[in-house]
Coordinates of C-alpha atoms in Angstrom, one line a residue:
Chain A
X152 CA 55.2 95.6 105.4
X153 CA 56.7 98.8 104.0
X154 CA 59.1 98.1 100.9
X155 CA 62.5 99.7 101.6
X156 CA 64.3 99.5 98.5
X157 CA 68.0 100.1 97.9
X158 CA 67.2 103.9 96.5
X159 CA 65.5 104.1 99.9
X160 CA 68.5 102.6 102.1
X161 CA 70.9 105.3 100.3
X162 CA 68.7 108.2 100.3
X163 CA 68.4 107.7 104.2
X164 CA 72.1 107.5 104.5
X165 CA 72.9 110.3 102.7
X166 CA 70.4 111.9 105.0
X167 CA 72.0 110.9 108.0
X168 CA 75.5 112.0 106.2
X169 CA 74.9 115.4 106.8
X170 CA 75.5 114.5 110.5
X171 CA 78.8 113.2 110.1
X172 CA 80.0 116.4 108.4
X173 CA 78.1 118.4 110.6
X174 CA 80.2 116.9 113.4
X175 CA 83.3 116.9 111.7
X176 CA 83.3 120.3 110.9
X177 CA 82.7 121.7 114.4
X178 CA 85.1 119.0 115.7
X179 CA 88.1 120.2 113.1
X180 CA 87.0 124.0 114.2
X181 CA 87.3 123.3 117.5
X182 CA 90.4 121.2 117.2
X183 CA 92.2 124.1 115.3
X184 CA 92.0 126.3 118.5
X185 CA 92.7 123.7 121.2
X186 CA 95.3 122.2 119.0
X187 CA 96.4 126.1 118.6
X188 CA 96.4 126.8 122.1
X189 CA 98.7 123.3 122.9
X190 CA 101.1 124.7 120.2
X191 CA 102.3 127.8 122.0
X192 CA 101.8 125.9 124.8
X193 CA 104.7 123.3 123.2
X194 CA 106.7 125.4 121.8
X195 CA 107.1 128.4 124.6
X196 CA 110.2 126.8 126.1
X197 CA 108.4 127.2 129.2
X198 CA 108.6 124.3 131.5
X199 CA 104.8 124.3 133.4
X200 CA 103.5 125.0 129.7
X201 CA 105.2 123.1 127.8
X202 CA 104.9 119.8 130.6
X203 CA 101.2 120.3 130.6
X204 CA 100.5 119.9 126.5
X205 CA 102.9 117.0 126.4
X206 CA 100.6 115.4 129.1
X207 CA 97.5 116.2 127.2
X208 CA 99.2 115.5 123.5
X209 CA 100.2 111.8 125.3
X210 CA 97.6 111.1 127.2
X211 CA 94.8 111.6 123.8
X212 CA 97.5 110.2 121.4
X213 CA 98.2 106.5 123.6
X214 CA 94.6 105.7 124.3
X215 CA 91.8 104.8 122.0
X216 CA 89.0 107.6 120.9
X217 CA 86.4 105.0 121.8
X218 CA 87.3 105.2 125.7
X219 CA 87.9 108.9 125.0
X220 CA 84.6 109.3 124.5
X221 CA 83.1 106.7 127.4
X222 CA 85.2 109.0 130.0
X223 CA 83.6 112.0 128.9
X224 CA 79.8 110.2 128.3
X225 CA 79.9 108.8 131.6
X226 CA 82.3 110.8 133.5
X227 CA 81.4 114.4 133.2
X228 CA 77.9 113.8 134.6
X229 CA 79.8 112.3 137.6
X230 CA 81.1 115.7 138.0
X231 CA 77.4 117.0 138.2
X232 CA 77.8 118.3 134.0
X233 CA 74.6 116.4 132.0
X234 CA 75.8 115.5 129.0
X235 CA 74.0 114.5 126.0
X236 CA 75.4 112.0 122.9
X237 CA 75.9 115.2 121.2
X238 CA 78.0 117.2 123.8
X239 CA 80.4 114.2 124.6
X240 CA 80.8 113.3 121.2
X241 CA 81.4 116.8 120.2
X242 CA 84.1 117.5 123.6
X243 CA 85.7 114.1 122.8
X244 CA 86.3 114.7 118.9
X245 CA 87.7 118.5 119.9
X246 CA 89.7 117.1 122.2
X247 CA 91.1 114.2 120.3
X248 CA 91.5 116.4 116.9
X249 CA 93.2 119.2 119.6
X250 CA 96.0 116.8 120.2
X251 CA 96.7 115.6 117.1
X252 CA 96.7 118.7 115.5
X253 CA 99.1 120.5 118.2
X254 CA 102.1 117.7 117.5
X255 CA 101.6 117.9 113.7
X256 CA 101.7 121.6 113.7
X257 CA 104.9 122.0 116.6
X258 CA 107.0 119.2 113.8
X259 CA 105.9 121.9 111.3
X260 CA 107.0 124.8 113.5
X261 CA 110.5 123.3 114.1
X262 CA 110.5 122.6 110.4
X263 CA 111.6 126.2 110.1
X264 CA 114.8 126.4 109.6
X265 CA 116.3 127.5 113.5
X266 CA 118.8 130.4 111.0
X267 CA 114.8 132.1 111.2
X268 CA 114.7 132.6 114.4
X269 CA 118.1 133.3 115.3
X270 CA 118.3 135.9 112.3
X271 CA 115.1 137.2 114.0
X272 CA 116.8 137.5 117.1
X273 CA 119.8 139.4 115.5
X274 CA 117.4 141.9 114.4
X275 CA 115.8 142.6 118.1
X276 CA 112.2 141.1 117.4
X277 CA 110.7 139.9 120.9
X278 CA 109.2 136.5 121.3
X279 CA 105.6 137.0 119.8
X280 CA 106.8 139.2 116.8
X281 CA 109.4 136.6 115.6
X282 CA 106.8 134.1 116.2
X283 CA 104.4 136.7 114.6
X284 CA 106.3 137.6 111.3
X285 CA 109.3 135.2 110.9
X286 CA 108.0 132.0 112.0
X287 CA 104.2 131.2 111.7
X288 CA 104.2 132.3 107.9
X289 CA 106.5 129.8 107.4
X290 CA 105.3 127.1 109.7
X291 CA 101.7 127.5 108.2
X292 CA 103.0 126.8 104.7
X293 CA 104.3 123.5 105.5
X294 CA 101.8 122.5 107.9
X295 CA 98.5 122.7 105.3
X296 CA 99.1 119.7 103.6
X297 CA 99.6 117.4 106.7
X298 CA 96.3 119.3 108.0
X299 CA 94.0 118.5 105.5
X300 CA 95.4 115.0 105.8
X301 CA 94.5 114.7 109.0
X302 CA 91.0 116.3 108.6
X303 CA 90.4 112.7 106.7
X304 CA 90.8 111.1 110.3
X305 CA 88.0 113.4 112.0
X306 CA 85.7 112.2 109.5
X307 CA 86.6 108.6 110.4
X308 CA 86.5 109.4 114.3
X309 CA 83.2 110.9 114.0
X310 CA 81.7 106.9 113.2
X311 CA 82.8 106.4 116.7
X312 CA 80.0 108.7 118.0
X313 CA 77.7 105.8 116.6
X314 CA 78.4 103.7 119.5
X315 CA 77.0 106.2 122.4
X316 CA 74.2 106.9 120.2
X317 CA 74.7 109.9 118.2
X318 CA 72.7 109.2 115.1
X319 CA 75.2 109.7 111.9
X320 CA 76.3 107.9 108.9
X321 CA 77.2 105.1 110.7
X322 CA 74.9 104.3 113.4
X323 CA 72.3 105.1 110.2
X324 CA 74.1 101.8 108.9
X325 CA 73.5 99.9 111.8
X326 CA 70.1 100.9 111.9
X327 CA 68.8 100.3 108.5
X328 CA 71.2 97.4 108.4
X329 CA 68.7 95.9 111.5
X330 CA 65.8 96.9 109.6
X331 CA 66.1 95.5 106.2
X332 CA 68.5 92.1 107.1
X333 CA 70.9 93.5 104.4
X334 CA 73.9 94.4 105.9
X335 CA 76.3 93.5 102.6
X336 CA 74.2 96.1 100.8
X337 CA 73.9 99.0 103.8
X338 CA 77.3 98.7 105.0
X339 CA 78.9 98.6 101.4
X340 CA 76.8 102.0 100.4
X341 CA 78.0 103.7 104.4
X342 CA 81.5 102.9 103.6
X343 CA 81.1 103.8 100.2
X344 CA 79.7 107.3 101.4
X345 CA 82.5 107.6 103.9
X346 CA 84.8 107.4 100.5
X347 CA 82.9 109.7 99.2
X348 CA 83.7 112.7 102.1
X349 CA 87.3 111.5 102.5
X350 CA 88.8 110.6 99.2
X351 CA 88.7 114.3 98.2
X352 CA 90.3 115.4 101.4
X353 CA 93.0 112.7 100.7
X354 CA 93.9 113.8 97.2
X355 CA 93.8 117.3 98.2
X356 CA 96.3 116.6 100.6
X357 CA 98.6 115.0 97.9
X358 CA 98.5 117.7 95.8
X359 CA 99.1 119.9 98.2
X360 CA 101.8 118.2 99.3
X361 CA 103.5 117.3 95.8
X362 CA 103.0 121.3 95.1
X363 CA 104.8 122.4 97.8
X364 CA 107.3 120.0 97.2
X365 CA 108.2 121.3 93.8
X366 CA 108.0 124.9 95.1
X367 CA 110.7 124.3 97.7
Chain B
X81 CA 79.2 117.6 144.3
X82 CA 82.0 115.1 145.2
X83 CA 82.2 112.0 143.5
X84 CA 83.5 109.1 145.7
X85 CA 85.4 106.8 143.7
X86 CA 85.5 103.1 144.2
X87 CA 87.9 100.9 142.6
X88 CA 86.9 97.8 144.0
X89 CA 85.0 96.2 141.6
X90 CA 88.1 96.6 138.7
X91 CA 89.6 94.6 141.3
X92 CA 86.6 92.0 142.1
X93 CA 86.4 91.6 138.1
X94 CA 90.5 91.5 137.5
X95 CA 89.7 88.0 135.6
X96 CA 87.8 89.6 133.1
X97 CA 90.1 92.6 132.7
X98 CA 92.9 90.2 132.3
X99 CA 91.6 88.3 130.0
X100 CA 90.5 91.8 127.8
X101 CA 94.0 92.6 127.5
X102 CA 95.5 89.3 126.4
X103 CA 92.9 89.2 123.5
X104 CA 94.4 93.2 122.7
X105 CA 97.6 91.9 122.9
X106 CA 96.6 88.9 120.5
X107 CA 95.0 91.3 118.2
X108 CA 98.0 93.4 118.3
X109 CA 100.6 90.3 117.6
X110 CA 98.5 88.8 114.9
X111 CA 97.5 92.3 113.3
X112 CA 101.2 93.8 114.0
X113 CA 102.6 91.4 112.3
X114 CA 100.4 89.9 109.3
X115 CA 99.7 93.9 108.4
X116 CA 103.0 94.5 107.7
X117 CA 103.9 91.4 106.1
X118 CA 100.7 92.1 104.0
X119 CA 101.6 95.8 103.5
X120 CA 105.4 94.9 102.1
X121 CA 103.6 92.1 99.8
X122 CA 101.6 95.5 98.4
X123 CA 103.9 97.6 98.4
X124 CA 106.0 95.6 96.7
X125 CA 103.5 95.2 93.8
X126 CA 102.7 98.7 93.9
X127 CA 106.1 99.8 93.0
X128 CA 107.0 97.1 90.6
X129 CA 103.7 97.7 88.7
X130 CA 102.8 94.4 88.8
X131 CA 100.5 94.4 86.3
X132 CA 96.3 93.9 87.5
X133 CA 98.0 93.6 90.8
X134 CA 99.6 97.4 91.5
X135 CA 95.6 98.3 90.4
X136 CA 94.2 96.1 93.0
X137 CA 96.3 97.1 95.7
X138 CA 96.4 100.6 94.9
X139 CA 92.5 100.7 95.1
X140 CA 92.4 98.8 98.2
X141 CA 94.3 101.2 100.4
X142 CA 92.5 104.1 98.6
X143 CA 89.2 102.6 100.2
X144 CA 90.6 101.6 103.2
X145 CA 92.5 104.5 104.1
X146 CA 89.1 106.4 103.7
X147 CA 86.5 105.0 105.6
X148 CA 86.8 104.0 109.1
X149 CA 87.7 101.2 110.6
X150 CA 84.3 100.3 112.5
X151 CA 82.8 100.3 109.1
X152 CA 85.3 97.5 107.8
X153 CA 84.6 95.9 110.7
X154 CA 81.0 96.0 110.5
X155 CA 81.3 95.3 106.8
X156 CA 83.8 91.6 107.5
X157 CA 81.3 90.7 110.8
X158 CA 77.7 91.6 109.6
X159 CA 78.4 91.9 105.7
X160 CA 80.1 89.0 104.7
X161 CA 77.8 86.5 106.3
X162 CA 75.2 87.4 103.6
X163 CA 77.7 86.9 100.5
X164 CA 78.3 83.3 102.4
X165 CA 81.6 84.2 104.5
X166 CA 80.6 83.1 108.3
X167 CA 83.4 84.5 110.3
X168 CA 84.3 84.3 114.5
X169 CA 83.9 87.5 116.1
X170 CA 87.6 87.1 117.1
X171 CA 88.2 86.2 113.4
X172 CA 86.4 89.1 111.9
X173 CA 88.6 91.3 114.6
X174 CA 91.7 89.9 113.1
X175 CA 90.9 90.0 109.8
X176 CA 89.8 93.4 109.8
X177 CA 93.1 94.4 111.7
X178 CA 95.3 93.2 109.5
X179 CA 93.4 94.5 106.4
X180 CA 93.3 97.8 108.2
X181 CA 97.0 98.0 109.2
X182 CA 98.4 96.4 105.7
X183 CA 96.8 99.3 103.8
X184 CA 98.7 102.2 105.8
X185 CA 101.5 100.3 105.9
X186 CA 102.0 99.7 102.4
X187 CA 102.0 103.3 101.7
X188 CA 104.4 104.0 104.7
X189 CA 106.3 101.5 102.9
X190 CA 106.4 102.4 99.7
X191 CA 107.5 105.6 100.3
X192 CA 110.4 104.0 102.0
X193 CA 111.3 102.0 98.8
X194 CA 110.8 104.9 96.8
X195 CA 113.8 106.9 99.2
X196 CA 116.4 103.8 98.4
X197 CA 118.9 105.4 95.9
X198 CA 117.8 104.0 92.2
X199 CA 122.0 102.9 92.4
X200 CA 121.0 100.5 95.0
X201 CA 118.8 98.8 92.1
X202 CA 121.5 99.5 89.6
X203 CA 124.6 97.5 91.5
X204 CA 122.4 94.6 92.7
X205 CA 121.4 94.0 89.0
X206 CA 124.8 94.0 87.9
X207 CA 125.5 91.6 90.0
X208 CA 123.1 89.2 88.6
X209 CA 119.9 89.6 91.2
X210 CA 116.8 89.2 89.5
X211 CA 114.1 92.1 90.8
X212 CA 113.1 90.3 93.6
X213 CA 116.1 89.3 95.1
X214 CA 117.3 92.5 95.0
X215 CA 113.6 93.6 96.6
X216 CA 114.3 91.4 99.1
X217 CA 118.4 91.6 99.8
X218 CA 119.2 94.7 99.2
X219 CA 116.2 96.9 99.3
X220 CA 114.1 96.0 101.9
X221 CA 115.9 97.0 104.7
X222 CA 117.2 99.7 104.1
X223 CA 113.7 100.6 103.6
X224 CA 112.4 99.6 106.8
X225 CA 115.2 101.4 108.3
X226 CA 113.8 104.7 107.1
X227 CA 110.4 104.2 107.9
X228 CA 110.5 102.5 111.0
X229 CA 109.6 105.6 113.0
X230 CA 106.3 106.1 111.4
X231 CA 105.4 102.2 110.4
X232 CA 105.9 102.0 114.6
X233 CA 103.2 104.9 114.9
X234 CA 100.6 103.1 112.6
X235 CA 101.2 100.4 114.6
X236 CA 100.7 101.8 118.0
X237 CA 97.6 103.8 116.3
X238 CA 96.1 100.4 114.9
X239 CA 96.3 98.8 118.2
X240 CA 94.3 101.4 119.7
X241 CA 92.0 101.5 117.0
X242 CA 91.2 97.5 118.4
X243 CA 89.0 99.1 121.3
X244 CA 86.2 99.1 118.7
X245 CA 86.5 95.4 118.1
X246 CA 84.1 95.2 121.5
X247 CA 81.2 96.6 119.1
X248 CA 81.2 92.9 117.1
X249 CA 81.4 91.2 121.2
X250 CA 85.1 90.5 120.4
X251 CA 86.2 89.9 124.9
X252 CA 89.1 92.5 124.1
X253 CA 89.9 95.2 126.8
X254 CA 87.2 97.6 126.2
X255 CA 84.4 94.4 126.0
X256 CA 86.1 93.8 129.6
X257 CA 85.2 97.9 130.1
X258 CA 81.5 97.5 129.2
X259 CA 81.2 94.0 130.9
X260 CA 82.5 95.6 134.3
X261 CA 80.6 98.8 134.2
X262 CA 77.3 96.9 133.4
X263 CA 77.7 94.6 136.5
X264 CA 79.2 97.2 138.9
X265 CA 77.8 100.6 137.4
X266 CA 80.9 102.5 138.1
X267 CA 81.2 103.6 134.6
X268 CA 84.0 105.9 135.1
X269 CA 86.6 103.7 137.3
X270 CA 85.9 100.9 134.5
X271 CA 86.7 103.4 131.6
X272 CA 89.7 105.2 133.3
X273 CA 91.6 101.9 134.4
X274 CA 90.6 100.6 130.5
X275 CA 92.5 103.8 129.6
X276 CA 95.3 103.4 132.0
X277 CA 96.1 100.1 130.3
X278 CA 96.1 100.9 127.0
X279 CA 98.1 104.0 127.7
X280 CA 100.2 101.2 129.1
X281 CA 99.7 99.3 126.5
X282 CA 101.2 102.0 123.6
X283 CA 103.8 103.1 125.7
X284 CA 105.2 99.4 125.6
X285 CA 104.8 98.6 122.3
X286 CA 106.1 101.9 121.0
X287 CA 109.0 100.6 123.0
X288 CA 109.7 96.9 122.1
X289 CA 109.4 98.2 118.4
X290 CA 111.9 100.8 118.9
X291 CA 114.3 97.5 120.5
X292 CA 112.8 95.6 117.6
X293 CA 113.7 97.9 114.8
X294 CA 117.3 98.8 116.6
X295 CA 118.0 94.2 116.6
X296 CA 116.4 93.4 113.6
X297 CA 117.3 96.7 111.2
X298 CA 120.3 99.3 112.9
X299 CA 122.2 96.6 114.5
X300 CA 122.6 94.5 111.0
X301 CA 123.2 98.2 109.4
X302 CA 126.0 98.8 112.0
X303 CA 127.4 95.4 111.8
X304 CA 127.8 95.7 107.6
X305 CA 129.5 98.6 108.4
X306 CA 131.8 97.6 110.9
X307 CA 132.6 94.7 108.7
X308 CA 133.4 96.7 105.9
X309 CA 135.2 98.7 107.9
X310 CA 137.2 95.9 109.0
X311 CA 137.7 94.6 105.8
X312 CA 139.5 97.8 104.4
X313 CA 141.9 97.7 107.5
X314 CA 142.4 94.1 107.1
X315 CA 143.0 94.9 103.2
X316 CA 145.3 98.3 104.6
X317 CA 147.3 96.3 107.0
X318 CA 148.2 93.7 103.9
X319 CA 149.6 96.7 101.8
X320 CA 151.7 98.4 104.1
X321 CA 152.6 94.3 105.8

């Protein structure tokens, strides 16, 4: 038998770790334009628009990531689309982080102070250049703490990828955890490594956040 | 390539399915309410600086607020057994529920204790309350009250977060999911009505918290204040009678 020691068990992990912030960091990317693209969509004042985030922002908001990601694993090759464990984890995480990330950045948006917009209005800016130089600038201020908070959740999401197969940090877990018959050790070190990628995400959110505070 | 769907065998398996979403709706009762019970209890400590205590607590949210929840999970079901803790795959699903949704809590509430006006503190101690009467008669809900909104959310976001209790073979809504697509094999019909009931699911308890916070938190607001207000016309009407 092969001796698998506890260096072993976390250098594997670690290895495996680079998949989790491979994913998350194409699922955030992604997430920032869909979420972007549900924001105008929110705040256009239009009604088709507008009606069509809100079903989107509700429908990934009130049900679980988990059946999120069955849908698209087993439903999107229904519709003749192979997919792999690495295309439905990666449309599922977009599309979850897309959602979020719209309805933390419209609260942000009406955050500015509506005097902006109306003093925009006084001065004959269209739509898109009030939105352009009045608005965003200010909207983007108060949304980066609450963004880099939430980029702590698509790290945690990505675990959920385990379960269809996609090989990161935590599926790693589960696997070593089989193989050693040490699953006190293995999942203390995966969660531990999970810390490890969110704790710093978390306190630069609070920082962030307490800096902005004081600067208002 | 049109796919032809077929809900009859949600409909041949409806047993199964019902008895996924009474175990969700267990999870979320016991988790709802033992989370926030658990995340006043550390919130309270945090922000009296209980000594040792305030440390504990303040670490356990840290970790728990940054790791996921299907590593807790995995950590109470297949990690504990080896330190000697044998747990029920129901149990384990509890357990790590509550531990999950007392962490965020007790920051949600926290903050809300940290927004009641330091006067509040002030007037209940000159009237003789020791800290934690106080905590508890004159703080808390007021606390609450400001933080019911997003306490609701965690909630709603904790019960979701449930559907990955089916990984430990806890017979919740999404075991019912995986059970009905393995006999049936339509996948998709199984996973969308899953979906369509826990989209059910939030929407109602988004809503009986709303009731809930508006009985057990506005209404006794509203009801001090019309009280008081009564008092000062009872206590006007004796001047001018």
């Amino acid at each position: 038998m092969v001796e698998f020691g506890t260096l072993d068990i976390l250098r594997n992990l670690i290895d495996a770790a680079l998949w989790t912030v491979v994913l998350s960091v194409i699922a955030f990317a992604g997430g920032a334009l869909v979420g972007l693209v549900a924001l105008f969509a929110l705040v256009s004042g239009r009604r088709l628009p507008v009606m069509l985030a809100r079903g989107y922002v509700e429908a990934f908001q009130g049900t679980p990531l988990l059946m999120q990601l069955f849908l698209i694993f087993f439903g999107l090759p229904l519709a003749g689309i192979e997919v792999s464990a690495w295309t439905a984890a990666i449309v599922s995480l977009v599309l979850f982080t897309g959602a979020f990330l719209a309805e933390i950045w419209r609260g942000c948006v009406e955050a500015v102070p509506k005097g902006q917009s109306e003093a925009a209005q006084a001065l004959a800016m269209s739509y898109v250049e009030r939105m352009r130089w009045v608005i965003l600038p200010q909207a983007m201020r108060i949304a980066v703490p609450p963004t880099v908070g939430f980029s702590v959740q698509v790290v945690k999401g990505t675990a959920l990828t385990s379960i269809i197969g996609f090989v990161e940090l935590a599926k790693a877990g589960t696997m070593i955890a089989n193989a050693t018959f040490e699953p006190f050790t293995v999942y203390g070190f995966v969660a531990l490594i999970y810390f490890a990628l969110c704790y710093p995400l978390s306190f630069a959110a609070r920082r962030l956040e307490r800096r902005l505070h004081v600067a208002r | 390539m049109a796919y032809q769907f077929d809900f009859t065998p949600i409909l041949t398996y409806s047993d199964v399915l019902l008895r996924g979403v009474v175990l969700t709706v267990e999870l979320i009762l016991v988790g709802g309410i033992f989370g926030v019970l658990l995340g006043i209890l550390c919130a309270w400590a945090r922000s009296e600086r209980i000594p040792v205590a305030a440390g504990i607590v303040a670490a356990y949210v840290e970790l728990i607020r940054n790791t996921p929840f299907i590593v807790q999970l995995f950590f109470i079901f297949f990690g504990l057994p080896a330190a000697g803790v044998r747990l029920g795959e129901v149990e384990a699903a509890m357990i790590a529920m509550v531990v999950n949704l007392g962490a965020y809590s007790a920051e949600i509430i926290r903050a809300g204790i940290q927004a009641v006006p330091k006067g509040q503190w002030e007037a209940a101690a000159s009237l003789g309350m020791t800290r934690a009467e106080c905590f508890r008669h004159v703080v808390l809900v007021p606390a609450l009250r400001k933080i019911w909104p997003a306490l609701s959310s965690q909630i709603v976001i904790v019960m979701l977060g449930s559907s990955v209790c089916s990984q430990i073979a806890a017979e919740e809504l999404s075991f019912a999911a995986n059970f009905i697509q393995s006999r049936s094999f339509r996948a998709f019909e199984a996973y969308l009505a899953a979906t369509a009931i826990y989209l059910g699911l939030a929407i109602l308890t988004r809503m009986i918290l709303r009731r809930l916070g508006d009985r057990l938190l506005y209404r006794a607001a509203r009801h001090a204040a019309l009280s008081a207000g009564r008092a000062v016309a009872v206590g006007g009407g004796a001047v001018h009678g």
